mmCIF file of N, CA, C and O in Angstrom:
data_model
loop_
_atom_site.group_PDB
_atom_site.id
_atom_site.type_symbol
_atom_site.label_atom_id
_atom_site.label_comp_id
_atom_site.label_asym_id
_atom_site.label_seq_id
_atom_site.Cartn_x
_atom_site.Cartn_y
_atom_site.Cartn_z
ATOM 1 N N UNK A 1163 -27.507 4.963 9.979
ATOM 2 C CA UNK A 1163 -26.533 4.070 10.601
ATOM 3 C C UNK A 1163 -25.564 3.536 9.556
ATOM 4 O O UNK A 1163 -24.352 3.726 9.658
ATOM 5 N N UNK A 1164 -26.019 2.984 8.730
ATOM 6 C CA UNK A 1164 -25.210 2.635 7.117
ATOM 7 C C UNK A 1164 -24.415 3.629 6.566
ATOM 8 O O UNK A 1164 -23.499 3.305 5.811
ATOM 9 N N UNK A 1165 -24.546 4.335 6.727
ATOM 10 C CA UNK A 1165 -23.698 5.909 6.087
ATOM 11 C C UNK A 1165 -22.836 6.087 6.903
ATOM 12 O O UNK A 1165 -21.673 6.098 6.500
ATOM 13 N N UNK A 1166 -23.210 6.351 8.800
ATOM 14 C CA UNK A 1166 -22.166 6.759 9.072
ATOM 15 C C UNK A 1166 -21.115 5.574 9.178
ATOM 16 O O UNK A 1166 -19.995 6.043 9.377
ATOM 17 N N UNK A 1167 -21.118 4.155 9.106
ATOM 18 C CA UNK A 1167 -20.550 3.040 9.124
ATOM 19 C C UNK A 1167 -19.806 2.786 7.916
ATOM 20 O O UNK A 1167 -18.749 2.155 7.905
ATOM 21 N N UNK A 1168 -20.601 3.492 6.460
ATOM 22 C CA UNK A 1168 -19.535 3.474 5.289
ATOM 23 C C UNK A 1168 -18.043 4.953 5.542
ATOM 24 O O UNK A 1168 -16.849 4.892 5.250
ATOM 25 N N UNK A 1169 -18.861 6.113 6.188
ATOM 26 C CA UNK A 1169 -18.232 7.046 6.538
ATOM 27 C C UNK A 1169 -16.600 6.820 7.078
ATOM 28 O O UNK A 1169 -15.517 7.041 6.537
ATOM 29 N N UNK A 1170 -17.065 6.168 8.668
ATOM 30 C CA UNK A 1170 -16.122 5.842 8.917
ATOM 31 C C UNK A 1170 -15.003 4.877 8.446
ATOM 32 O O UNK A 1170 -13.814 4.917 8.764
ATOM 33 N N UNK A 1171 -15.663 3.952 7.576
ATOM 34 C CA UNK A 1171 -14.751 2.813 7.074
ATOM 35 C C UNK A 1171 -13.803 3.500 6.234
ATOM 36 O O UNK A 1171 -12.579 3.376 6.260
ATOM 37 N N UNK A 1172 -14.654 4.405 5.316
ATOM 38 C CA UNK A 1172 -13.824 5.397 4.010
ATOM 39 C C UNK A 1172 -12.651 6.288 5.054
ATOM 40 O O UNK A 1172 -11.648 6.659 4.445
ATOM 41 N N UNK A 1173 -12.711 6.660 6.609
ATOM 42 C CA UNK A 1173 -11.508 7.021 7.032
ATOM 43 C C UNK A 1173 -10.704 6.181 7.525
ATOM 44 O O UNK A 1173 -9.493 6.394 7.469
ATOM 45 N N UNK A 1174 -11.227 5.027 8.123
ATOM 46 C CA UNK A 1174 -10.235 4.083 8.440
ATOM 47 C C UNK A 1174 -8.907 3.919 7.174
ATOM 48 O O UNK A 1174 -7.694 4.087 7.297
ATOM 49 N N UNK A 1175 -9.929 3.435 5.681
ATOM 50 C CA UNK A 1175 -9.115 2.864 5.184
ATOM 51 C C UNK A 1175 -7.748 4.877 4.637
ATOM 52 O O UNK A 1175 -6.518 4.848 4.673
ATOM 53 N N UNK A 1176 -8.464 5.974 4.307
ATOM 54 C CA UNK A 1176 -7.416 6.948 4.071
ATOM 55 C C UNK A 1176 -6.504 6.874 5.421
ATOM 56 O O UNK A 1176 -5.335 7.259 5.430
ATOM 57 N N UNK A 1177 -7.043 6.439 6.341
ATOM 58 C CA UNK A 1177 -5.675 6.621 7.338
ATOM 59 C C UNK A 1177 -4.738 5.279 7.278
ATOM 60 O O UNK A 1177 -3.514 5.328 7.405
ATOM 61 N N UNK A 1178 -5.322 4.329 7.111
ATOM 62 C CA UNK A 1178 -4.284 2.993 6.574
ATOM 63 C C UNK A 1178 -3.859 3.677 5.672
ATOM 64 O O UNK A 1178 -2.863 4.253 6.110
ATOM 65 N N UNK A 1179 -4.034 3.944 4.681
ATOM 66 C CA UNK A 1179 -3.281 4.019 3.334
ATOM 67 C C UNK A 1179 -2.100 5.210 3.549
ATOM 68 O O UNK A 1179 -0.985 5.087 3.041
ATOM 69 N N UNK A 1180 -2.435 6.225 4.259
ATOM 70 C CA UNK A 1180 -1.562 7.465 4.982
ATOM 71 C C UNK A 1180 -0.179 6.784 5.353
ATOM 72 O O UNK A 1180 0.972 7.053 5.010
ATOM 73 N N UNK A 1181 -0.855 5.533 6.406
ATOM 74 C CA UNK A 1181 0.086 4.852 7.337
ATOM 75 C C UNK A 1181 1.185 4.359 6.291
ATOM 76 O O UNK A 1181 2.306 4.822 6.081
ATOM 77 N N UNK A 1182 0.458 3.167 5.634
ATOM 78 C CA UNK A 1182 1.518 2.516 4.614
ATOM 79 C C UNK A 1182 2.178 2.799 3.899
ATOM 80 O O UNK A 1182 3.141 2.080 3.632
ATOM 81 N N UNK A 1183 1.887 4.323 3.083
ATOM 82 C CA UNK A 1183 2.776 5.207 2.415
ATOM 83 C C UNK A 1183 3.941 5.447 3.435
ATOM 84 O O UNK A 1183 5.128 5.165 3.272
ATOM 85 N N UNK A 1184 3.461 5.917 4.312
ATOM 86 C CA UNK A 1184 4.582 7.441 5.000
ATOM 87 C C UNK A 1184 5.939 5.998 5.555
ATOM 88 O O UNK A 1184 7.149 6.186 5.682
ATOM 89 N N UNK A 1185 5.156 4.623 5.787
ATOM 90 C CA UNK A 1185 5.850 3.627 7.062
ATOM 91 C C UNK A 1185 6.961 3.158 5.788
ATOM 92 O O UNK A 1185 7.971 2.621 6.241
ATOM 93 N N UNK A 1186 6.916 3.300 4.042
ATOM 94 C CA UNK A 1186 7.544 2.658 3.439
ATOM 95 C C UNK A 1186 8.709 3.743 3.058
ATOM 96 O O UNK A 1186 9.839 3.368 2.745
ATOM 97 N N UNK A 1187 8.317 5.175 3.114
ATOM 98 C CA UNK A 1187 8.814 6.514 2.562
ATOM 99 C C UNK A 1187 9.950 6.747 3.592
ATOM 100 O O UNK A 1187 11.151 6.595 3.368
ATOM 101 N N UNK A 1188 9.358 7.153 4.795
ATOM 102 C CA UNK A 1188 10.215 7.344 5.425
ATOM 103 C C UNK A 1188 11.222 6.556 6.097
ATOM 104 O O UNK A 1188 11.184 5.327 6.153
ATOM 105 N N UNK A 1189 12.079 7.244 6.584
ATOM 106 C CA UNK A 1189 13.123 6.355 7.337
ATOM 107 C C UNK A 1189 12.961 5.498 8.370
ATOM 108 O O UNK A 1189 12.831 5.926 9.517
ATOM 109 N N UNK A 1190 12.947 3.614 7.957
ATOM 110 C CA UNK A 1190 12.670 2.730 9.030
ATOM 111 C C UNK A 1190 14.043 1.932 9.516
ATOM 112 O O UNK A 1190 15.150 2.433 9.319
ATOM 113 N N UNK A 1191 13.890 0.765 10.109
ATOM 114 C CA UNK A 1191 14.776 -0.351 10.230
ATOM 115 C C UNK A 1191 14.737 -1.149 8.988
ATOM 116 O O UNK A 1191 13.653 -1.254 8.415
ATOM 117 N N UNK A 1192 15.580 -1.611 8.597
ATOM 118 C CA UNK A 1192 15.977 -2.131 7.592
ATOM 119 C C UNK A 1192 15.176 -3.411 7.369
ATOM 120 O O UNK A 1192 15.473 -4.527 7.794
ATOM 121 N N UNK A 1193 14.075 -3.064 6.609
ATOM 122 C CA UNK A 1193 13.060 -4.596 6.366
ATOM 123 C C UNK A 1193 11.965 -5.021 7.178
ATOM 124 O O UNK A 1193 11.487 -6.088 7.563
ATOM 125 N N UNK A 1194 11.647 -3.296 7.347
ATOM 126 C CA UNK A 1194 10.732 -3.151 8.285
ATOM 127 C C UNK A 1194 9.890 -2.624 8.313
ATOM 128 O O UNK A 1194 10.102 -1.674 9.067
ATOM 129 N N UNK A 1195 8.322 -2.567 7.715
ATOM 130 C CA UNK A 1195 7.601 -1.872 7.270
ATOM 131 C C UNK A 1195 6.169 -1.851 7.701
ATOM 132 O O UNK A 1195 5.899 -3.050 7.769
ATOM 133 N N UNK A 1196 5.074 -1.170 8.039
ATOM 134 C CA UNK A 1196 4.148 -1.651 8.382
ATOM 135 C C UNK A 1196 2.883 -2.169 7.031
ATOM 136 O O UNK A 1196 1.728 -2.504 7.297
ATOM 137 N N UNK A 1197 3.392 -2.123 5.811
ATOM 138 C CA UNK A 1197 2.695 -2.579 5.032
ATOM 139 C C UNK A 1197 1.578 -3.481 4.841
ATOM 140 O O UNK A 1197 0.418 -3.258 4.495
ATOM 141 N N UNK A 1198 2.318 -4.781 5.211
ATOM 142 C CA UNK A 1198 1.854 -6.391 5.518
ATOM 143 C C UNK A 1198 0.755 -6.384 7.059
ATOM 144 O O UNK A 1198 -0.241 -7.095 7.195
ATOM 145 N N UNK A 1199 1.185 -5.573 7.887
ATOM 146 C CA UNK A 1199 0.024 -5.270 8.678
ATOM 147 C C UNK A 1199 -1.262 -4.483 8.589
ATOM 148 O O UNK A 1199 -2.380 -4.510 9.104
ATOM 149 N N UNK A 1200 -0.678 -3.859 7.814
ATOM 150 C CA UNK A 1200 -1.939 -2.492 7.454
ATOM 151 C C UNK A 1200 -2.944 -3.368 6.203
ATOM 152 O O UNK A 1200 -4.170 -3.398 6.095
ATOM 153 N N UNK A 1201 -2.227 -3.811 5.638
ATOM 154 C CA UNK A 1201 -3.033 -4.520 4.577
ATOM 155 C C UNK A 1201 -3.855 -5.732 4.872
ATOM 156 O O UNK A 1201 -4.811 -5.918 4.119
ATOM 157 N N UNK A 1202 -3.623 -6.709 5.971
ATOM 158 C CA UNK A 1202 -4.009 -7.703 6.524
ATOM 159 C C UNK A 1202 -5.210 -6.869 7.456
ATOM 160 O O UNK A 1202 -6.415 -7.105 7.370
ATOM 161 N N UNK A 1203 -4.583 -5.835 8.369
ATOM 162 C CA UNK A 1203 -5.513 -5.289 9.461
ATOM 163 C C UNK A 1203 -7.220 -4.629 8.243
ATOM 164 O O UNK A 1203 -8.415 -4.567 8.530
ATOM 165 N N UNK A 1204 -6.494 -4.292 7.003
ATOM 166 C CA UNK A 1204 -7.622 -3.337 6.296
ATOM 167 C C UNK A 1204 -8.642 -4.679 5.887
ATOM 168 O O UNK A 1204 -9.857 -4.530 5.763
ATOM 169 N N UNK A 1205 -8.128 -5.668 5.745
ATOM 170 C CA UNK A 1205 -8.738 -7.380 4.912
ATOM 171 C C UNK A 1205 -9.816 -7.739 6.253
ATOM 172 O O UNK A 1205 -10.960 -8.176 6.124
ATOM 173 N N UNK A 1206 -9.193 -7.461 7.417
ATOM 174 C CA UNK A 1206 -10.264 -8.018 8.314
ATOM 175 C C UNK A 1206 -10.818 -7.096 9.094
ATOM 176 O O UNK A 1206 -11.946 -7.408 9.476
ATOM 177 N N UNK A 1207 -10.437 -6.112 9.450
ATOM 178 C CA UNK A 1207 -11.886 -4.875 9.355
ATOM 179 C C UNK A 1207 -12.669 -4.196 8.568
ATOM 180 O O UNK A 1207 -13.759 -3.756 8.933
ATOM 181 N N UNK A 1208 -12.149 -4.037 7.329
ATOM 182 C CA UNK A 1208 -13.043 -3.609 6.584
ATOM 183 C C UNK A 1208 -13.885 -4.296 5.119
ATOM 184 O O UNK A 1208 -14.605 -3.756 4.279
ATOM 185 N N UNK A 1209 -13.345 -5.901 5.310
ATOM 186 C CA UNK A 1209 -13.485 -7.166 4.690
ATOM 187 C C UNK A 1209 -14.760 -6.656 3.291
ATOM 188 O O UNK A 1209 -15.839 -7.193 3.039
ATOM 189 N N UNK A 1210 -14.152 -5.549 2.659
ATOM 190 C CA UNK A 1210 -14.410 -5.627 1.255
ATOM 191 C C UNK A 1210 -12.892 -5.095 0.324
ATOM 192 O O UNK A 1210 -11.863 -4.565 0.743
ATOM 193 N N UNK A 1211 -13.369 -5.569 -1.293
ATOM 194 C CA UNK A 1211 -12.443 -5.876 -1.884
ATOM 195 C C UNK A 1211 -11.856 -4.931 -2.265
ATOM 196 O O UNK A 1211 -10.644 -5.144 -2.301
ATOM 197 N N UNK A 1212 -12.197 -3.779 -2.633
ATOM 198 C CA UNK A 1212 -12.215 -2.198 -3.154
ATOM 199 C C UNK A 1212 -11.018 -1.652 -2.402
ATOM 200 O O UNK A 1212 -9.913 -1.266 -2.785
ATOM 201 N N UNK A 1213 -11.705 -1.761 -0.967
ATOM 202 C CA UNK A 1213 -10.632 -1.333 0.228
ATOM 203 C C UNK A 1213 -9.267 -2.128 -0.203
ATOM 204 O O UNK A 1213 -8.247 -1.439 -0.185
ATOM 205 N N UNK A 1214 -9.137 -3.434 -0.571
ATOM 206 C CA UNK A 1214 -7.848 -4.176 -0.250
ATOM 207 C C UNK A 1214 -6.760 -3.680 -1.291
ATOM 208 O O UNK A 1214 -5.578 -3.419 -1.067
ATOM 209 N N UNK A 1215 -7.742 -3.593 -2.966
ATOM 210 C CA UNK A 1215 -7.278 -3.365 -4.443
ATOM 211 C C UNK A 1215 -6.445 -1.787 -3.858
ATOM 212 O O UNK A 1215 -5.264 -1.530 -4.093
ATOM 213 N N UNK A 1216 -7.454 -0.832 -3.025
ATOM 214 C CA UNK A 1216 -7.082 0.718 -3.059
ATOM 215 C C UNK A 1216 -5.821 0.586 -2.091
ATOM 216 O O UNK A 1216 -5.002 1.445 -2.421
ATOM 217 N N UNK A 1217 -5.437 -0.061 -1.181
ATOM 218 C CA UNK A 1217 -4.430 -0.132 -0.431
ATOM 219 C C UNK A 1217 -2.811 -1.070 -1.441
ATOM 220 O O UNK A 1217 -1.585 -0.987 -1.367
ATOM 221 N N UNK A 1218 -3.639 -1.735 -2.136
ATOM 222 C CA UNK A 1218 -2.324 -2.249 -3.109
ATOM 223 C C UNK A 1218 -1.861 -1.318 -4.038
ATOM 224 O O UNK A 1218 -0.832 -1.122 -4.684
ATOM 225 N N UNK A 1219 -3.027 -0.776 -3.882
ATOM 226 C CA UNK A 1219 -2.806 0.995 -5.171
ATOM 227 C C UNK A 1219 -1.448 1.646 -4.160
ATOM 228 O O UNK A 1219 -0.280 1.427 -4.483
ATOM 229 N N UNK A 1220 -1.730 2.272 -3.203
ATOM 230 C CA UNK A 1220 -0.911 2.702 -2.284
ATOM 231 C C UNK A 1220 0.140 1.987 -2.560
ATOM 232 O O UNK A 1220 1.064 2.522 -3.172
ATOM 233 N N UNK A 1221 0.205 0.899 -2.244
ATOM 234 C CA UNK A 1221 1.575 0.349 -2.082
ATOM 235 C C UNK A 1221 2.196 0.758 -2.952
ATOM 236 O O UNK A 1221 3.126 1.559 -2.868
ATOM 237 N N UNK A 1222 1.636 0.113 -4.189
ATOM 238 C CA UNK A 1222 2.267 0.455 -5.770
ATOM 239 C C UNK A 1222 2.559 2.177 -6.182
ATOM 240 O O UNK A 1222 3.184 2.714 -7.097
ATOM 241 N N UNK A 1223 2.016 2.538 -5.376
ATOM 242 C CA UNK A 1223 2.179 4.379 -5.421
ATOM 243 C C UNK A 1223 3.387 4.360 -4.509
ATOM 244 O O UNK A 1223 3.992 5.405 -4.744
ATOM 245 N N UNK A 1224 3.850 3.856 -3.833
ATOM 246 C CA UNK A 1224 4.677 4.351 -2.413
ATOM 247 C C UNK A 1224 5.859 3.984 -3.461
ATOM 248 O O UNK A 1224 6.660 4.879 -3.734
ATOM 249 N N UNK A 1225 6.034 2.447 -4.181
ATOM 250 C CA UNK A 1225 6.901 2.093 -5.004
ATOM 251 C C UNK A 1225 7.544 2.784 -5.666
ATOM 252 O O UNK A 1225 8.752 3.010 -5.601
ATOM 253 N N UNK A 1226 6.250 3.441 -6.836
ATOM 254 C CA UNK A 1226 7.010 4.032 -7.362
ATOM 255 C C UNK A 1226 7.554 5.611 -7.045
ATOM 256 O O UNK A 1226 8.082 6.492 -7.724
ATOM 257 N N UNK A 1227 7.213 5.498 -5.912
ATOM 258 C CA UNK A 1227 7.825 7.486 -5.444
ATOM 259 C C UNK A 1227 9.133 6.822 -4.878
ATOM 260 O O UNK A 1227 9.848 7.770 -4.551
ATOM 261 N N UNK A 1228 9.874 5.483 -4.569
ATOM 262 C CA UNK A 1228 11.045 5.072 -3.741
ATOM 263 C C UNK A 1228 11.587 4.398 -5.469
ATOM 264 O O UNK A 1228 12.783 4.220 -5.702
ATOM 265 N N UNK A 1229 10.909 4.211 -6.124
ATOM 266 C CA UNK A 1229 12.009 3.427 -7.035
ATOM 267 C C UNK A 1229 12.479 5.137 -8.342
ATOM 268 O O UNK A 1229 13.268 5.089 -9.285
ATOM 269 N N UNK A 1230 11.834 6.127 -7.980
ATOM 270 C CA UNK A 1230 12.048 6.781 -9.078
ATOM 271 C C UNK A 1230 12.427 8.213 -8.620
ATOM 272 O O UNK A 1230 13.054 8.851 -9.467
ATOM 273 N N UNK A 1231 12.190 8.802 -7.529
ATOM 274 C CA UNK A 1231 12.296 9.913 -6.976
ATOM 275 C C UNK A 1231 13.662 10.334 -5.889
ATOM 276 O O UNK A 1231 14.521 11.209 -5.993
ATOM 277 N N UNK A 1232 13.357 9.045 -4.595
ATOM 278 C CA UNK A 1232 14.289 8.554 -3.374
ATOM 279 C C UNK A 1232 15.538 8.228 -4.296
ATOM 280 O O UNK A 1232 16.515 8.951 -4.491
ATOM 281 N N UNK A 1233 15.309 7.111 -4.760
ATOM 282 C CA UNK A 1233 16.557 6.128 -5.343
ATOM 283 C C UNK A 1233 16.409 6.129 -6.796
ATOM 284 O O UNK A 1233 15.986 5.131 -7.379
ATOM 285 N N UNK A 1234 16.743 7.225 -7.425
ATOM 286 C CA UNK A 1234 16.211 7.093 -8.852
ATOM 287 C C UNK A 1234 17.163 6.139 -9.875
ATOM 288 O O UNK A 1234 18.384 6.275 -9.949
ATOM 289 N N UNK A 1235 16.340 5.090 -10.697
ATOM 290 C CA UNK A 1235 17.446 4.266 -11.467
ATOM 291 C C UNK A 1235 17.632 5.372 -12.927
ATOM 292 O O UNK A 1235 17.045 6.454 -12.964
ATOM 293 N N UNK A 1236 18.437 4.937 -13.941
ATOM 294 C CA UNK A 1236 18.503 5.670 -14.930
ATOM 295 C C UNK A 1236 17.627 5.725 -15.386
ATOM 296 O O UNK A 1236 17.363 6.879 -15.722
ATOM 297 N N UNK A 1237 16.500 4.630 -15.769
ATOM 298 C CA UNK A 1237 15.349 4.770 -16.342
ATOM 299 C C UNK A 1237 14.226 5.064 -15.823
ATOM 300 O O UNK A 1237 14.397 4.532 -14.726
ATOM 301 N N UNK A 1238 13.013 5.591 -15.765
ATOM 302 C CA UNK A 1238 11.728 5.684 -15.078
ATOM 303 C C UNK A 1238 11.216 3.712 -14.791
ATOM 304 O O UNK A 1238 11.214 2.797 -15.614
ATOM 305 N N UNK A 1239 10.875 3.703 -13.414
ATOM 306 C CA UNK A 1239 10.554 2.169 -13.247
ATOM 307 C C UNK A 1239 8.545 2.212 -13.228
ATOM 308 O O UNK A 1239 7.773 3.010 -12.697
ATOM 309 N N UNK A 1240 8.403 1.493 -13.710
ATOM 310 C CA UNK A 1240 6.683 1.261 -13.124
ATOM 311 C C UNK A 1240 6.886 0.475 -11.915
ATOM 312 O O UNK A 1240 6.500 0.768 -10.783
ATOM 313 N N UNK A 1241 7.789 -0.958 -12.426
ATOM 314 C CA UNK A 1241 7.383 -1.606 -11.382
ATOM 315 C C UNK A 1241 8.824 -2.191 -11.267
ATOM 316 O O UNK A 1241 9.599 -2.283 -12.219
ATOM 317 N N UNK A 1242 9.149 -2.657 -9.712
ATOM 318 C CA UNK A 1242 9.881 -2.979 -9.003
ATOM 319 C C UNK A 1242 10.671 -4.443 -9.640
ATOM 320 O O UNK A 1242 9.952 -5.285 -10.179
ATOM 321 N N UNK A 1243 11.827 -4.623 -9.563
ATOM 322 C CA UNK A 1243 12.142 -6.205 -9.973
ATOM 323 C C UNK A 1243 11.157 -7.236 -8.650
ATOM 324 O O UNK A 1243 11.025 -6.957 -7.458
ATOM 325 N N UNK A 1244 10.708 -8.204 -9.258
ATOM 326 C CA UNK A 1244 9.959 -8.843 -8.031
ATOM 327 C C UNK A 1244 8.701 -8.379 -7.727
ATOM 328 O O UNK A 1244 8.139 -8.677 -6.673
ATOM 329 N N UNK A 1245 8.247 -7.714 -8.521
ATOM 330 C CA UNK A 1245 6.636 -6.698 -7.320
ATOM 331 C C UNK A 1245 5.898 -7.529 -7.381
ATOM 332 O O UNK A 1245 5.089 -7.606 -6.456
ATOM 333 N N UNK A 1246 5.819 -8.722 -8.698
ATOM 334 C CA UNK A 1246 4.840 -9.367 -8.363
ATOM 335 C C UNK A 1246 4.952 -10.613 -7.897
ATOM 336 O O UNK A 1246 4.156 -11.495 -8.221
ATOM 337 N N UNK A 1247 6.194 -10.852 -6.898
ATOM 338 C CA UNK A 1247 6.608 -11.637 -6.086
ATOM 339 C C UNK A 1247 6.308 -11.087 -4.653
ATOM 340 O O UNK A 1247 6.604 -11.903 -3.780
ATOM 341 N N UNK A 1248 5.906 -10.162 -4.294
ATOM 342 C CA UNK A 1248 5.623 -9.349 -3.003
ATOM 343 C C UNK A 1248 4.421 -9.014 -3.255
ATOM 344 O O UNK A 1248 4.018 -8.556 -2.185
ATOM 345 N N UNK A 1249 3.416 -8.943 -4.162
ATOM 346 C CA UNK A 1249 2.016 -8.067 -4.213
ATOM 347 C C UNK A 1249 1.463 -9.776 -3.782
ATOM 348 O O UNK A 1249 0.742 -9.955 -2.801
ATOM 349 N N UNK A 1250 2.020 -11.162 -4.855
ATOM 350 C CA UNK A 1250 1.199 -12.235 -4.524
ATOM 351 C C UNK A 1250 0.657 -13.097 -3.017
ATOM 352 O O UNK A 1250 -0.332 -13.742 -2.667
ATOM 353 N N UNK A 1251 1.736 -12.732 -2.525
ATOM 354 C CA UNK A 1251 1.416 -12.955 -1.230
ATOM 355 C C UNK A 1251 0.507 -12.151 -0.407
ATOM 356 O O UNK A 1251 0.095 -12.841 0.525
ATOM 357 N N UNK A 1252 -0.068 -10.700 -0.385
ATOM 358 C CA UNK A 1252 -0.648 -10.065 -0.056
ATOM 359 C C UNK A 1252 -2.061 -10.763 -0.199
ATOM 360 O O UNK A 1252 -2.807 -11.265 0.642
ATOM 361 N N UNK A 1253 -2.183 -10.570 -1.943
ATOM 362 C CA UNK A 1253 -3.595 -10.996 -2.341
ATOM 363 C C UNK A 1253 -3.788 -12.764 -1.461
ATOM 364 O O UNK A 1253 -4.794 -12.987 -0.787
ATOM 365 N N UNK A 1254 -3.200 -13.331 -1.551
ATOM 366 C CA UNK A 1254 -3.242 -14.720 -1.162
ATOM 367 C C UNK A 1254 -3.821 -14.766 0.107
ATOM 368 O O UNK A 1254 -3.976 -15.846 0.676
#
């Protein structure tokens, strides 16, 4: 019962993380993302910490494929002006 309950959680959270990539990548409404839901929805169904850290991974992966690939600046970016004005509220 424990296995298949970690099982499924380990797909819940690859299909959140699927979600939040593709919802930031691809083409949305302007300031419109399902990020902040997916990350809140992953905090209270699957209410461990691993899951929350691996979905901020995502995020921070989605970042940098839009700050360096999509919209490339002259320089290679790690991180976003502000990221850790948008990651703090997440963790909070």
């Amino acid at each position: 019962m424990n296995e298949n309950l970690e099982k499924s959680s380990i797909l819940i959270l690859i299909s959140l993380g699927i979600i939040l990539v593709l919802s930031r990548i691809l083409p949305h409404v302007p300031n419109f993302t399902a990020s902040i839901a997916v990350i809140l929805f992953a905090a209270t169904i699957l209410r461990n910490g691993w899951s929350f850290g691996i979905l901020i991974l995502c995020y921070w992966l989605s970042d940098l494929v839009i700050n360096n690939w999509i919209y490339p600046a002259s320089d290679f970016m790690w991180f976003t002006n502000g990221f850790y004005w948008i990651v703090i509220p997440y963790l909070i």
